[in-house]
Each structure stands twice: as structure tokens, then as C-alpha cells.
Short mmCIF file of C-alpha atoms in Angstrom, two decimals:
data_model
loop_
_atom_site.label_atom_id
_atom_site.label_comp_id
_atom_site.label_asym_id
_atom_site.label_seq_id
_atom_site.Cartn_x
_atom_site.Cartn_y
_atom_site.Cartn_z
CA MET A 1448 2.48 -39.72 -17.67
CA LYS A 1449 5.54 -37.75 -18.71
CA THR A 1450 6.14 -34.57 -16.74
CA ILE A 1451 7.06 -31.25 -18.32
CA LYS A 1452 10.46 -31.58 -16.67
CA SER A 1453 11.14 -34.92 -18.37
CA LYS A 1454 9.86 -33.58 -21.69
CA ILE A 1455 12.17 -30.56 -21.52
CA LEU A 1456 15.09 -32.76 -20.46
CA LEU A 1457 14.46 -35.30 -23.24
CA THR A 1458 14.09 -32.52 -25.78
CA TYR A 1459 17.38 -30.87 -24.77
CA VAL A 1460 19.25 -34.19 -24.67
CA GLY A 1461 17.66 -35.46 -27.90
CA VAL A 1462 18.50 -32.29 -29.82
CA THR A 1463 22.01 -32.33 -28.37
CA ILE A 1464 22.61 -35.99 -29.34
CA LEU A 1465 21.33 -35.33 -32.85
CA ALA A 1466 23.53 -32.24 -33.17
CA LEU A 1467 26.59 -34.11 -31.85
CA VAL A 1468 26.04 -37.11 -34.13
CA LEU A 1469 25.58 -34.92 -37.20
CA SER A 1470 28.57 -32.81 -36.22
CA TRP A 1471 30.69 -35.91 -35.67
CA PHE A 1472 29.58 -37.41 -39.01
CA PHE A 1473 30.27 -34.33 -41.12
CA THR A 1474 33.43 -33.53 -39.19
CA SER A 1475 34.69 -37.07 -39.81
CA ILE A 1476 34.13 -36.64 -43.55
CA ARG A 1477 35.93 -33.32 -43.51
CA ILE A 1478 38.78 -34.80 -41.47
CA SER A 1479 39.16 -37.71 -43.91
CA ASP A 1480 39.19 -35.32 -46.87
CA TYR A 1481 41.61 -33.01 -45.07
CA LEU A 1482 43.99 -35.83 -44.11
CA GLU A 1483 43.91 -37.21 -47.64
CA GLY A 1484 44.69 -33.79 -49.07
CA LEU A 1485 47.42 -33.29 -46.49
CA THR A 1486 48.90 -36.69 -47.38
CA LYS A 1487 48.89 -35.85 -51.07
CA GLU A 1488 50.77 -32.65 -50.39
CA ARG A 1489 53.14 -34.55 -48.18
CA ILE A 1490 54.06 -37.20 -50.76
CA LYS A 1491 54.19 -34.58 -53.49
CA SER A 1492 56.67 -32.57 -51.43
CA ALA A 1493 58.56 -35.73 -50.59
CA THR A 1494 58.86 -36.55 -54.30
CA ARG A 1495 60.45 -33.17 -55.05
CA GLN A 1496 62.92 -33.66 -52.19
CA ILE A 1497 63.76 -37.14 -53.45
CA VAL A 1498 64.46 -35.83 -56.94
CA ASN A 1499 66.76 -33.13 -55.62
CA TYR A 1500 68.53 -35.62 -53.40
CA LEU A 1501 69.04 -38.19 -56.16
CA VAL A 1502 70.25 -35.64 -58.67
CA SER A 1503 72.66 -33.97 -56.29
CA ASP A 1504 74.25 -37.19 -55.03
CA SER A 1505 76.60 -39.37 -57.02
CA ILE A 1506 75.36 -42.90 -57.42
CA ASP A 1507 77.61 -45.26 -59.35
CA ASN A 1508 75.82 -48.60 -59.11
CA TYR A 1509 72.44 -50.19 -58.52
CA ASN A 1510 73.18 -51.30 -54.99
CA ASN A 1511 74.01 -47.76 -54.00
CA LEU A 1512 70.77 -46.60 -55.65
CA TYR A 1513 68.71 -49.15 -53.75
CA ASN A 1514 70.36 -48.28 -50.44
CA LYS A 1515 69.77 -44.55 -51.00
CA ILE A 1516 66.12 -45.19 -51.85
CA LYS A 1517 65.68 -47.28 -48.66
CA ILE A 1518 67.20 -44.53 -46.52
CA ILE A 1519 65.09 -41.78 -48.08
CA SER A 1520 61.98 -43.97 -47.77
CA SER A 1521 62.49 -44.56 -44.07
CA LEU A 1522 63.18 -40.88 -43.44
CA ASN A 1523 59.97 -39.78 -45.19
CA ASP A 1524 57.92 -42.82 -44.19
CA THR A 1525 56.97 -43.30 -47.84
CA ARG A 1526 57.36 -45.97 -50.48
CA ILE A 1527 59.55 -44.84 -53.43
CA THR A 1528 59.44 -46.37 -56.90
CA LEU A 1529 61.66 -45.50 -59.91
CA ILE A 1530 60.23 -46.40 -63.34
CA ASP A 1531 61.65 -46.16 -66.89
CA SER A 1532 59.90 -44.91 -70.01
CA VAL A 1533 58.15 -48.19 -70.82
CA GLY A 1534 56.84 -48.82 -67.31
CA LYS A 1535 59.53 -51.14 -66.02
CA VAL A 1536 60.25 -50.77 -62.31
CA TRP A 1537 63.97 -50.19 -61.81
CA CYS A 1538 63.93 -49.76 -58.07
CA ASP A 1539 61.33 -49.94 -55.24
CA SER A 1540 62.00 -49.22 -51.58
CA ASP A 1541 59.55 -51.96 -50.47
CA ILE A 1542 60.80 -54.70 -52.83
CA ASP A 1543 64.02 -56.64 -52.45
CA ILE A 1544 66.66 -56.31 -55.20
CA GLU A 1545 66.37 -59.99 -56.01
CA LYS A 1546 62.64 -59.69 -56.71
CA ILE A 1547 62.62 -56.45 -58.66
CA ASP A 1548 62.52 -58.22 -62.01
CA THR A 1549 59.34 -60.04 -61.01
CA VAL A 1550 57.38 -56.83 -60.52
CA GLU A 1551 54.62 -56.23 -63.06
CA ASN A 1552 54.98 -53.50 -65.64
CA HIS A 1553 53.54 -50.21 -64.31
CA LYS A 1554 52.94 -48.51 -67.63
CA ASN A 1555 49.15 -48.71 -67.28
CA ARG A 1556 48.89 -47.94 -63.63
CA GLU A 1557 46.45 -45.06 -63.05
CA GLU A 1558 48.91 -42.64 -61.47
CA ILE A 1559 51.48 -43.37 -64.26
CA VAL A 1560 48.95 -42.75 -67.00
CA ASN A 1561 47.87 -39.49 -65.34
CA ALA A 1562 51.49 -38.39 -64.92
CA ARG A 1563 52.28 -39.19 -68.56
CA ASN A 1564 49.34 -37.05 -69.69
CA ASN A 1565 49.59 -34.22 -67.10
CA HIS A 1566 53.20 -34.48 -65.85
CA TYR A 1567 51.87 -35.64 -62.45
CA GLY A 1568 49.07 -37.85 -61.22
CA PHE A 1569 47.39 -39.24 -58.11
CA SER A 1570 45.52 -42.49 -57.48
CA LYS A 1571 44.15 -44.47 -54.58
CA ARG A 1572 43.98 -48.23 -55.00
CA PHE A 1573 44.99 -51.63 -53.69
CA SER A 1574 48.60 -52.59 -54.41
CA HIS A 1575 49.01 -56.22 -55.48
CA THR A 1576 52.73 -55.82 -55.11
CA VAL A 1577 52.79 -54.95 -51.38
CA HIS A 1578 49.22 -56.10 -50.72
CA LYS A 1579 48.03 -52.83 -49.17
CA TRP A 1580 45.67 -49.99 -49.97
CA MET A 1581 47.87 -47.11 -51.01
CA ILE A 1582 47.66 -43.52 -52.14
CA TYR A 1583 50.07 -42.81 -55.00
CA TYR A 1584 51.74 -39.75 -56.51
CA ALA A 1585 53.79 -39.92 -59.70
CA GLU A 1586 55.77 -37.31 -61.68
CA TYR A 1587 56.79 -37.68 -65.34
CA TYR A 1588 60.01 -36.23 -66.72
CA GLU A 1589 60.28 -35.77 -70.49
CA ASN A 1590 63.99 -35.27 -69.95
CA PRO A 1591 64.80 -38.33 -67.87
CA LEU A 1592 66.82 -38.23 -64.72
CA HIS A 1593 70.23 -39.89 -65.16
CA ILE A 1594 70.97 -41.83 -62.06
CA GLY A 1595 74.06 -43.96 -62.61
CA ASP A 1596 73.55 -45.75 -65.88
CA LYS A 1597 69.75 -45.61 -65.59
CA LYS A 1598 67.27 -43.23 -67.18
CA ILE A 1599 64.36 -42.56 -64.87
CA TYR A 1600 61.22 -41.15 -66.50
CA TYR A 1601 58.84 -41.63 -63.54
CA ILE A 1602 59.36 -41.16 -59.82
CA ARG A 1603 56.46 -42.39 -57.74
CA THR A 1604 55.89 -42.05 -54.03
CA SER A 1605 53.12 -43.67 -51.99
CA ILE A 1606 51.92 -44.13 -48.48
CA PRO A 1607 49.57 -46.77 -47.01
CA ILE A 1608 46.04 -45.55 -46.56
CA ILE A 1609 45.99 -47.32 -43.21
CA THR A 1610 48.37 -44.64 -41.94
CA ILE A 1611 45.86 -41.97 -42.87
CA ASN A 1612 42.99 -44.02 -41.46
CA ARG A 1613 44.84 -44.59 -38.20
CA LEU A 1614 45.36 -40.87 -37.73
CA GLY A 1615 41.75 -40.21 -38.71
CA THR A 1616 40.56 -42.85 -36.27
CA GLU A 1617 42.56 -41.28 -33.47
CA ILE A 1618 41.09 -37.84 -34.24
CA LYS A 1619 37.56 -39.28 -34.49
CA PHE A 1620 38.10 -41.09 -31.18
CA ILE A 1621 39.12 -37.82 -29.54
CA LEU A 1622 36.09 -36.13 -31.07
CA GLY A 1623 33.86 -38.97 -29.82
CA ILE A 1624 35.21 -38.65 -26.28
CA SER A 1625 34.72 -34.89 -26.46
CA ALA A 1626 31.16 -35.42 -27.69
CA ILE A 1627 30.41 -37.83 -24.82
CA LEU A 1628 31.85 -35.38 -22.28
CA SER A 1629 29.84 -32.58 -23.87
CA LEU A 1630 26.71 -34.74 -23.71
CA ILE A 1631 27.29 -35.41 -20.01
CA ILE A 1632 27.82 -31.70 -19.31
CA ILE A 1633 24.75 -30.77 -21.35
CA PHE A 1634 22.68 -33.49 -19.63
CA VAL A 1635 23.60 -32.19 -16.17
CA THR A 1636 23.04 -28.59 -17.28
CA SER A 1637 19.72 -29.50 -18.93
CA LEU A 1638 18.65 -31.29 -15.74
CA GLN A 1639 19.33 -28.16 -13.72
CA ILE A 1640 17.67 -25.88 -16.30
CA SER A 1641 14.58 -28.11 -16.52
CA GLU A 1642 14.39 -28.19 -12.71
CA TRP A 1643 14.70 -24.39 -12.59
CA MET A 1644 12.07 -23.95 -15.31
CA THR A 1645 9.55 -26.48 -14.05
CA LYS A 1646 9.74 -25.88 -10.30
CA PRO A 1647 7.40 -22.85 -10.48
CA LEU A 1648 5.05 -24.85 -12.73
CA LYS A 1649 5.03 -27.73 -10.25
CA ASN A 1650 4.26 -25.30 -7.43
CA LEU A 1651 1.50 -23.77 -9.56
CA LYS A 1652 0.07 -27.24 -10.13
CA ASP A 1653 0.04 -27.92 -6.38
CA PHE A 1654 -1.54 -24.49 -5.84
CA ALA A 1655 -4.27 -25.23 -8.41
CA LEU A 1656 -4.95 -28.61 -6.77
CA ASP A 1657 -5.29 -26.86 -3.40
CA LEU A 1658 -7.83 -24.49 -4.96
CA LYS A 1659 -9.67 -27.49 -6.38
CA ASN A 1660 -9.78 -29.02 -2.91
CA GLY A 1661 -11.19 -25.86 -1.34
CA PHE A 1662 -8.09 -24.22 0.17
CA TYR A 1663 -8.97 -20.75 -1.09
CA LYS A 1664 -6.94 -18.84 1.51
CA ARG A 1665 -3.64 -20.07 0.11
CA ARG A 1666 -1.64 -17.69 -2.10
CA PHE A 1667 1.19 -18.30 -4.55
CA HIS A 1668 4.23 -16.04 -4.08
CA VAL A 1669 6.46 -15.50 -7.13
CA ASP A 1670 8.78 -12.64 -8.10
CA LYS A 1671 8.77 -13.42 -11.82
CA LYS A 1672 7.24 -10.94 -14.25
CA ASP A 1673 7.02 -13.41 -17.14
CA GLU A 1674 4.15 -15.70 -18.21
CA ILE A 1675 4.52 -17.82 -15.06
CA GLY A 1676 4.28 -14.70 -12.88
CA ILE A 1677 1.18 -13.54 -14.77
CA LEU A 1678 -0.40 -16.99 -14.42
CA ALA A 1679 0.40 -17.07 -10.69
CA GLU A 1680 -1.11 -13.62 -10.18
CA THR A 1681 -4.21 -14.69 -12.14
CA LEU A 1682 -4.62 -17.78 -9.95
CA ASN A 1683 -4.16 -15.63 -6.83
CA GLN A 1684 -6.91 -13.31 -8.05
CA LEU A 1685 -9.10 -16.31 -8.84
CA ALA A 1686 -8.51 -17.74 -5.36
CA GLU A 1687 -9.34 -14.40 -3.77
CA SER A 1688 -12.48 -14.10 -5.88
CA ILE A 1689 -13.60 -17.62 -5.00
CA GLU A 1690 -12.84 -17.00 -1.32
CA ASN A 1691 -14.90 -13.80 -1.36
CA GLU A 1692 -17.73 -15.47 -3.22
CA LYS A 1693 -17.66 -18.37 -0.80
CA SER A 1694 -17.65 -16.00 2.15
CA GLU A 1695 -20.50 -14.05 0.58
CA VAL A 1696 -22.50 -17.24 -0.02
CA GLU A 1697 -21.88 -18.37 3.55
CA ARG A 1698 -22.82 -14.93 4.85
CA LEU A 1699 -26.02 -14.84 2.79
CA GLU A 1700 -26.84 -18.36 3.90
CA SER A 1701 -26.34 -17.28 7.50
CA ILE A 1702 -28.55 -14.22 6.93
CA LYS A 1703 -31.14 -16.42 5.27
CA LYS A 1704 -31.18 -18.82 8.21
CA GLU A 1705 -31.38 -15.90 10.60
CA PHE A 1706 -34.20 -14.41 8.53
CA ILE A 1707 -36.16 -17.65 8.65
CA THR A 1708 -35.69 -17.74 12.42
CA ASN A 1709 -36.74 -14.11 12.74
CA LEU A 1710 -39.66 -14.62 10.39
CA MET A 1711 -40.84 -17.63 12.38
CA HIS A 1712 -40.61 -15.47 15.49
CA GLU A 1713 -42.41 -12.60 13.79
CA LEU A 1714 -45.21 -14.91 12.70
CA ARG A 1715 -45.34 -17.01 15.85
CA THR A 1716 -45.66 -14.09 18.28
CA PRO A 1717 -48.70 -12.39 16.69
CA LEU A 1718 -50.32 -15.72 15.92
CA PHE A 1719 -49.87 -16.75 19.54
CA VAL A 1720 -51.35 -13.45 20.76
CA ILE A 1721 -54.27 -13.72 18.31
CA GLU A 1722 -54.89 -17.35 19.27
CA SER A 1723 -54.75 -16.54 23.01
CA SER A 1724 -57.03 -13.52 22.62
CA LEU A 1725 -59.60 -15.52 20.67
CA GLU A 1726 -59.51 -18.39 23.18
CA THR A 1727 -59.96 -15.89 26.02
CA LEU A 1728 -62.87 -14.26 24.21
CA GLN A 1729 -64.52 -17.65 23.76
CA ASN A 1730 -64.45 -18.33 27.50
CA MET A 1731 -65.04 -14.87 28.93
CA ASN A 1732 -68.19 -12.99 30.00
CA PHE A 1733 -69.07 -10.64 27.15
CA ALA A 1734 -70.81 -8.41 29.65
CA ASP A 1735 -67.35 -7.06 30.56
CA ILE A 1736 -67.11 -4.91 27.46
CA GLU A 1737 -63.75 -3.35 28.44
CA LYS A 1738 -62.09 -6.75 28.62
CA VAL A 1739 -63.60 -7.67 25.26
CA LYS A 1740 -62.20 -4.51 23.70
CA GLU A 1741 -58.77 -5.21 25.23
CA PHE A 1742 -58.45 -8.68 23.72
CA VAL A 1743 -59.98 -7.67 20.40
CA GLY A 1744 -57.47 -4.79 20.27
CA LYS A 1745 -54.58 -7.18 20.91
CA ALA A 1746 -55.75 -9.47 18.14
CA SER A 1747 -56.22 -6.50 15.81
CA ASN A 1748 -52.73 -5.09 16.50
CA GLN A 1749 -51.07 -8.45 15.88
CA THR A 1750 -53.07 -8.90 12.70
CA LYS A 1751 -51.72 -5.55 11.50
CA ARG A 1752 -48.22 -6.70 12.40
CA LEU A 1753 -48.69 -9.84 10.33
CA HIS A 1754 -50.07 -7.78 7.50
CA LYS A 1755 -46.96 -5.56 7.58
CA VAL A 1756 -44.61 -8.57 7.39
CA VAL A 1757 -46.56 -10.07 4.48
CA ASP A 1758 -46.67 -6.71 2.65
CA ASN A 1759 -42.91 -6.37 2.97
CA LEU A 1760 -42.33 -9.89 1.70
CA ILE A 1761 -44.60 -9.35 -1.30
CA LEU A 1762 -42.98 -6.01 -2.13
CA ILE A 1763 -39.49 -7.48 -1.80
CA SER A 1764 -40.44 -10.26 -4.18
CA LYS A 1765 -41.78 -7.82 -6.73
CA LEU A 1766 -38.80 -5.49 -6.43
CA ARG A 1767 -36.30 -8.33 -6.87
CA THR A 1768 -38.12 -9.89 -9.82
CA GLY A 1769 -38.89 -6.58 -11.53
CA GLU A 1770 -42.64 -7.08 -11.28
CA GLN A 1771 -43.09 -3.86 -9.36
CA VAL A 1772 -43.86 -1.05 -11.83
CA VAL A 1773 -42.69 2.44 -10.85
CA ASN A 1774 -45.35 4.98 -11.78
CA LEU A 1775 -43.39 8.21 -11.95
CA ARG A 1776 -45.48 11.35 -11.50
CA SER A 1777 -44.65 14.97 -10.73
CA LEU A 1778 -45.13 15.45 -6.98
CA LYS A 1779 -45.09 18.67 -4.97
CA ALA A 1780 -42.58 17.79 -2.26
CA THR A 1781 -44.01 20.06 0.47
CA ASP A 1782 -47.57 18.75 0.07
CA PHE A 1783 -46.26 15.17 0.03
CA ILE A 1784 -44.29 15.49 3.29
CA LYS A 1785 -47.07 17.41 5.06
CA LYS A 1786 -49.49 14.56 4.30
CA ILE A 1787 -47.03 12.04 5.79
CA TYR A 1788 -46.58 14.25 8.88
CA ASP A 1789 -50.32 14.57 9.43
CA ASP A 1790 -50.81 10.80 9.14
CA TYR A 1791 -48.15 10.03 11.76
CA LYS A 1792 -48.83 12.89 14.15
CA GLU A 1793 -51.81 11.08 15.59
CA ILE A 1794 -49.71 7.90 15.99
CA ILE A 1795 -46.55 9.39 17.53
CA GLU A 1796 -47.79 12.09 19.95
CA PRO A 1797 -49.88 9.72 22.10
CA LYS A 1798 -46.62 7.81 22.79
CA ASN A 1799 -45.25 10.89 24.63
CA ILE A 1800 -42.70 11.49 21.82
CA GLU A 1801 -42.16 14.94 20.36
CA PHE A 1802 -42.85 14.92 16.62
CA VAL A 1803 -41.59 17.90 14.55
CA LEU A 1804 -41.92 18.84 10.87
CA SER A 1805 -39.13 20.99 9.39
CA ILE A 1806 -39.35 22.38 5.83
CA ASN A 1807 -36.43 24.35 4.38
CA ALA A 1808 -37.38 24.29 0.70
CA PRO A 1809 -39.45 26.38 -1.72
CA ASP A 1810 -43.16 25.67 -1.49
CA ASP A 1811 -43.44 24.84 -5.20
CA ILE A 1812 -40.44 22.49 -5.46
CA LYS A 1813 -41.24 19.20 -7.20
CA ILE A 1814 -39.87 15.68 -7.59
CA LEU A 1815 -40.57 12.89 -10.05
CA GLY A 1816 -41.62 9.75 -8.17
CA ASP A 1817 -44.08 6.99 -7.39
CA LYS A 1818 -46.17 8.44 -4.59
CA GLN A 1819 -47.21 5.05 -3.21
CA LEU A 1820 -43.67 3.65 -3.09
CA LEU A 1821 -42.14 6.84 -1.65
CA SER A 1822 -44.86 6.90 1.02
CA TYR A 1823 -44.05 3.27 1.79
CA ALA A 1824 -40.37 4.21 2.15
CA LEU A 1825 -41.06 7.06 4.58
CA ASP A 1826 -43.53 4.83 6.48
CA ASN A 1827 -40.76 2.33 7.10
CA LEU A 1828 -38.32 5.01 8.24
CA LEU A 1829 -40.88 6.53 10.62
CA ASP A 1830 -41.92 3.10 11.95
CA ASN A 1831 -38.29 2.37 12.80
CA SER A 1832 -37.92 5.69 14.62
CA ILE A 1833 -41.08 5.03 16.62
CA LYS A 1834 -39.80 1.55 17.60
CA TYR A 1835 -36.45 2.73 18.94
CA THR A 1836 -37.30 6.15 20.43
CA GLN A 1837 -38.06 6.21 24.15
CA GLU A 1838 -40.80 8.28 25.78
CA LYS A 1839 -39.97 12.00 25.96
CA GLY A 1840 -37.73 11.50 22.97
CA LYS A 1841 -37.95 13.37 19.68
CA ILE A 1842 -38.62 12.48 16.05
CA GLU A 1843 -38.15 15.03 13.28
CA LEU A 1844 -39.41 14.76 9.73
CA SER A 1845 -37.58 17.28 7.51
CA LEU A 1846 -37.52 18.48 3.91
CA SER A 1847 -34.64 20.47 2.41
CA THR A 1848 -32.71 21.03 -0.82
CA ASP A 1849 -29.08 20.25 -1.62
CA ASP A 1850 -27.31 20.89 -4.93
CA GLY A 1851 -30.21 20.12 -7.25
CA HIS A 1852 -31.78 17.49 -4.98
CA VAL A 1853 -34.71 17.31 -2.58
CA VAL A 1854 -33.72 15.68 0.74
CA PHE A 1855 -36.18 13.78 2.97
CA ILE A 1856 -34.87 12.97 6.47
CA VAL A 1857 -36.31 11.15 9.49
CA SER A 1858 -34.13 11.79 12.56
CA ASP A 1859 -34.66 10.62 16.14
CA THR A 1860 -33.10 10.51 19.59
CA GLY A 1861 -33.45 6.73 19.82
CA LYS A 1862 -31.00 3.94 20.66
CA GLY A 1863 -28.93 4.24 17.48
CA ILE A 1864 -26.82 1.46 15.95
CA SER A 1865 -23.07 0.82 15.57
CA GLN A 1866 -21.09 1.84 12.49
CA ASN A 1867 -20.32 -1.80 11.71
CA GLU A 1868 -24.02 -2.69 11.68
CA LEU A 1869 -24.86 0.46 9.75
CA LYS A 1870 -22.97 -1.03 6.76
CA LYS A 1871 -25.20 -4.12 6.81
CA ILE A 1872 -28.51 -2.61 7.82
CA THR A 1873 -29.92 -2.40 4.28
CA GLU A 1874 -29.28 -6.05 3.48
CA TYR A 1875 -32.27 -8.30 3.13
CA PHE A 1876 -33.18 -10.12 6.34
CA TYR A 1877 -30.55 -8.33 8.46
CA ARG A 1878 -31.45 -7.29 11.99
CA PRO A 1879 -29.13 -5.27 14.25
CA GLU A 1880 -28.17 -6.64 17.65
CA LEU A 1881 -30.53 -4.38 19.53
CA ASP A 1882 -33.44 -6.06 17.70
CA HIS A 1883 -32.62 -9.54 18.94
CA ASN A 1884 -34.79 -10.85 21.73
CA SER A 1885 -36.83 -7.64 21.72
CA LYS A 1886 -40.49 -7.07 21.15
CA THR A 1887 -39.74 -4.14 18.86
CA GLY A 1888 -37.60 -6.08 16.42
CA GLY A 1889 -38.92 -6.59 12.90
CA ALA A 1890 -38.07 -9.11 10.20
CA GLY A 1891 -35.15 -7.07 8.89
CA LEU A 1892 -36.95 -6.09 5.70
CA GLY A 1893 -37.87 -2.42 6.09
CA LEU A 1894 -34.62 -0.70 5.14
CA ALA A 1895 -33.93 -3.27 2.44
CA VAL A 1896 -37.26 -2.30 0.88
CA VAL A 1897 -36.45 1.41 1.24
CA LYS A 1898 -33.08 0.92 -0.46
CA GLU A 1899 -34.69 -0.84 -3.44
CA ILE A 1900 -37.40 1.82 -3.77
CA ILE A 1901 -34.86 4.66 -3.76
CA ARG A 1902 -32.64 2.78 -6.21
CA MET A 1903 -35.57 2.46 -8.60
CA HIS A 1904 -35.98 6.27 -8.35
CA ASN A 1905 -32.26 6.82 -9.15
CA GLY A 1906 -31.92 8.40 -5.73
CA ALA A 1907 -29.43 8.05 -2.90
CA LEU A 1908 -30.02 6.61 0.58
CA ILE A 1909 -28.86 8.63 3.61
CA MET A 1910 -27.87 6.75 6.80
CA GLU A 1911 -26.26 8.17 9.93
CA SER A 1912 -26.37 6.74 13.43
CA GLU A 1913 -24.56 6.72 16.75
CA LEU A 1914 -25.19 4.35 19.64
CA SER A 1915 -27.25 5.88 22.48
CA LYS A 1916 -27.58 9.19 20.61
CA GLY A 1917 -29.95 8.48 17.77
CA SER A 1918 -30.21 8.02 14.04
CA LYS A 1919 -30.82 9.91 10.83
CA PHE A 1920 -32.24 8.01 7.86
CA GLY A 1921 -33.57 9.42 4.63
CA PHE A 1922 -33.02 9.84 0.90
CA LYS A 1923 -32.53 12.46 -1.76
CA LEU A 1924 -34.10 12.69 -5.21
CA SER A 1925 -33.43 14.97 -8.15
CA ILE A 1926 -35.53 18.13 -8.43
CA SER A 1927 -38.07 17.93 -11.23
CA LYS A 1928 -38.59 20.92 -13.53
#
């Protein structure tokens, strides 16, 4: 599988090679055209110089003419040919004097024809005389040049194309070397750039694999503010979310296990007491009526305890599934709290606990609520206060108003709970430490039920507590008109 790094590198190098090849190809064409044009200008200029030189110098015989032509040819690195009006070659710098008469007539040569028609002409062709590819330039003179006893109508200069090609090849070779060096530089640079670009991506890949393998505590640190930085931050947030969810699942699982343990304890203890009481009753003398009442009372109390646990479980189930219907009715708050107080006065006072009712609200103030559910909520709050308040302690049931709300509070001078546990106390199945291994401890359902009931009334739960000083639990509901 190709990595992103290799893909970026191959893309850079591939595009660079293509660009260099195309540049070299088109540059080579331009160089060839440029060199050819430069050569034409060169031989054209050389022709004019040759004419001036021949005209200005005195040449009295053919041998002198040939020698002059040879010298000029070597100085200009060009082939020079002198031709008469009918195309006969009188002199050629590349042909010996003895062989000049054997040279073909040049009347129909392309450059001669062009010169005759336009006064000058170029051509590029293979020379059968010198057996080379040449580029030619010829000029035609209507008034012939008188050189010695000869009349010259055409002066032609030429240069081997191989000379141009050799120079072009040298330039192309230099360009090729430059292209190779450029490719090497670009390859090294592209390698570094691809490494720089893909390193964060590789680290992100490793980070994602760690998340896949369950290492949710790891975080990816990057200072970039671009797409990679945004992606890294998103993955960090995802990891944090997964870690929190995992912690929450583990915590709920722990609470669930603890609840099952507590529930087993809650069920086992009353069942054991009931079973023991019934076995005792089976074997005892019913004439001892006091003993009979004692064991029947124990069985009855534990049956009520079981009934309370089952009621809470059923209500929790209904509240969580939405099966519990809230029957909202207009309730007179003072009458409602007085009824609760009267019901619990007979339960609390025999325990040598002071029980006080405090009402600081208008007598006709009303709330909108489900009387049965709100009674259930206050029952749970009062039951908790009774459990954790020692003899000679105090429990207060109060009613007051606060900024458009009616406030119900149950306060006590009991054991209290820590602030850390106060945050968890309304969770399903949670029991504070003071409940563990105690006979007073419940199943951890009461306050969870209260919270759900108040939530369904759009109210707010009130919780305050301090270890060894007591607690204050309650709720507030909107005043009904």
C-alpha cells in the first residue's frame, strides 16, 4: 500500500520530470531555430564583408583570387563560392583549382534561384560537391562585380549544418545536466516537504490506532491551526468524550453491582427476620402472648420494609419508562404540609426526637402538583431524617415562599454526609458511606425517586448537608394562581 508520503513525493517528482522534459524539448526547438537564424545572419554578414574585401583589393589573376578566397574562408569559417551569370562556378574555397571545371552548374540551385528572383536567397540541403549538409546564402548582383578579368554575378557563402548541430548539442547537453541537477534538488526538497507534510498525518494515524485499541487517555499535541490542527483537536475531543463515556459506563456498572449487592442485603435481612420469626412462632408456646406479639411485630416490620423496597423499584421503573402519569391538581400548600406533619408526628415523637412544623407562607398559597407523588417525595425525605437522627435530635418540616416559588424543606440534626457524596446522592442505587454495614441503610433509591418526581413537576431539588451537623433536603415548586 502506497503511503501519502510516497504519493506526494511521486507526484512532485513526476510533475517535475514532465515539466523538465517539456521544457527541454521546446527549448531545444527554440535553440535550433535561434542558432539557425543566428547562422544565417552570420553568413549574410560574412558575404557583405567578402564583397567589400574583394572589391577593395586588387586581384590580377585567378591564383590570387583563389588564395584570397581561401584566406577569407578560413577567417570566417565559411565556404565561399563565386558564380557567373549562367551558373558556372568560377571559384570555390573548398574545391581545388584543378577540379573547379568539374563542378556542376549551379544555375538551378535553390539559393541561386531565390537570389536571382529576390536579390538574395537561403537554402538548407545536402551538398554533393563537398558531401555535407549545408546552409547556404547567395546574393545576386545585376551589375556584376569585376574581379580581375571575371564578372561575378553571384557570391554564395555556406556553413556546414554539423557546426550548428554541434553547438546545439553542447547547449542541449548543458541544459540536460542542469535539468538532472534540478531534478535531484527537487527530489531532495520534495522528500523533505513530503516528510514535513505527512509527519503530523502519520502521528494522527498512530493516535487513531491507539484510540481504536482503547488508549483513550492519550492526547495529540499540535500547534497547527490548519486542517490537520482541526482534525487533531477533533480527535482529542473524541478521545475525551469516549474516555468520559467509558468512565461513566464503568461507574454505572459499579453502581449497578453495588445496588444488586445492597438489594440482596435489603431483601435477605427482612426475609431472614421473617423466616426466623415464623419458625420461632411455630415452636413456641402461644400462651405467652407477649412473645407472640414481639415476633409477629418483627415479621410485620420487615414485611413493610420489603414493601417499601418493592414500591421504590416499581416507581423507579415507571418513572424511567414514562409509564407514571403525573396528575396535576391545584393543592393548598399549607393543608398539604399539615397533613404530612400529622401523619409523621405519631411516628417520630415516640423515638425521642423533636419534630417541628414551621410555616412562613400565606394560608391560601397554592401549587400545581400530583398529591400522591409529592407525598411520596416528602415521605422519603422524612424517612431519611428519621434513619439518621439520633435520640434527642430534631427534625423540622417547613413551608416558605421564595421569589414566586413554594419551598418544602425537611431539616435534621442527624449524621450528615460529605460534599463529595452529596453530588452523587441522587443517583440510582447510590448509598453514602455511612449507610454501608448499617441497619439503617436503604437500597439507595429514595432520593433518586424524589429527584425524578420533582423533575416531572418542573421543580428544583434542594440539598445541603454537613458531616456530624445535619442535613437539609427539600424542593421548590412554582406558585399556582
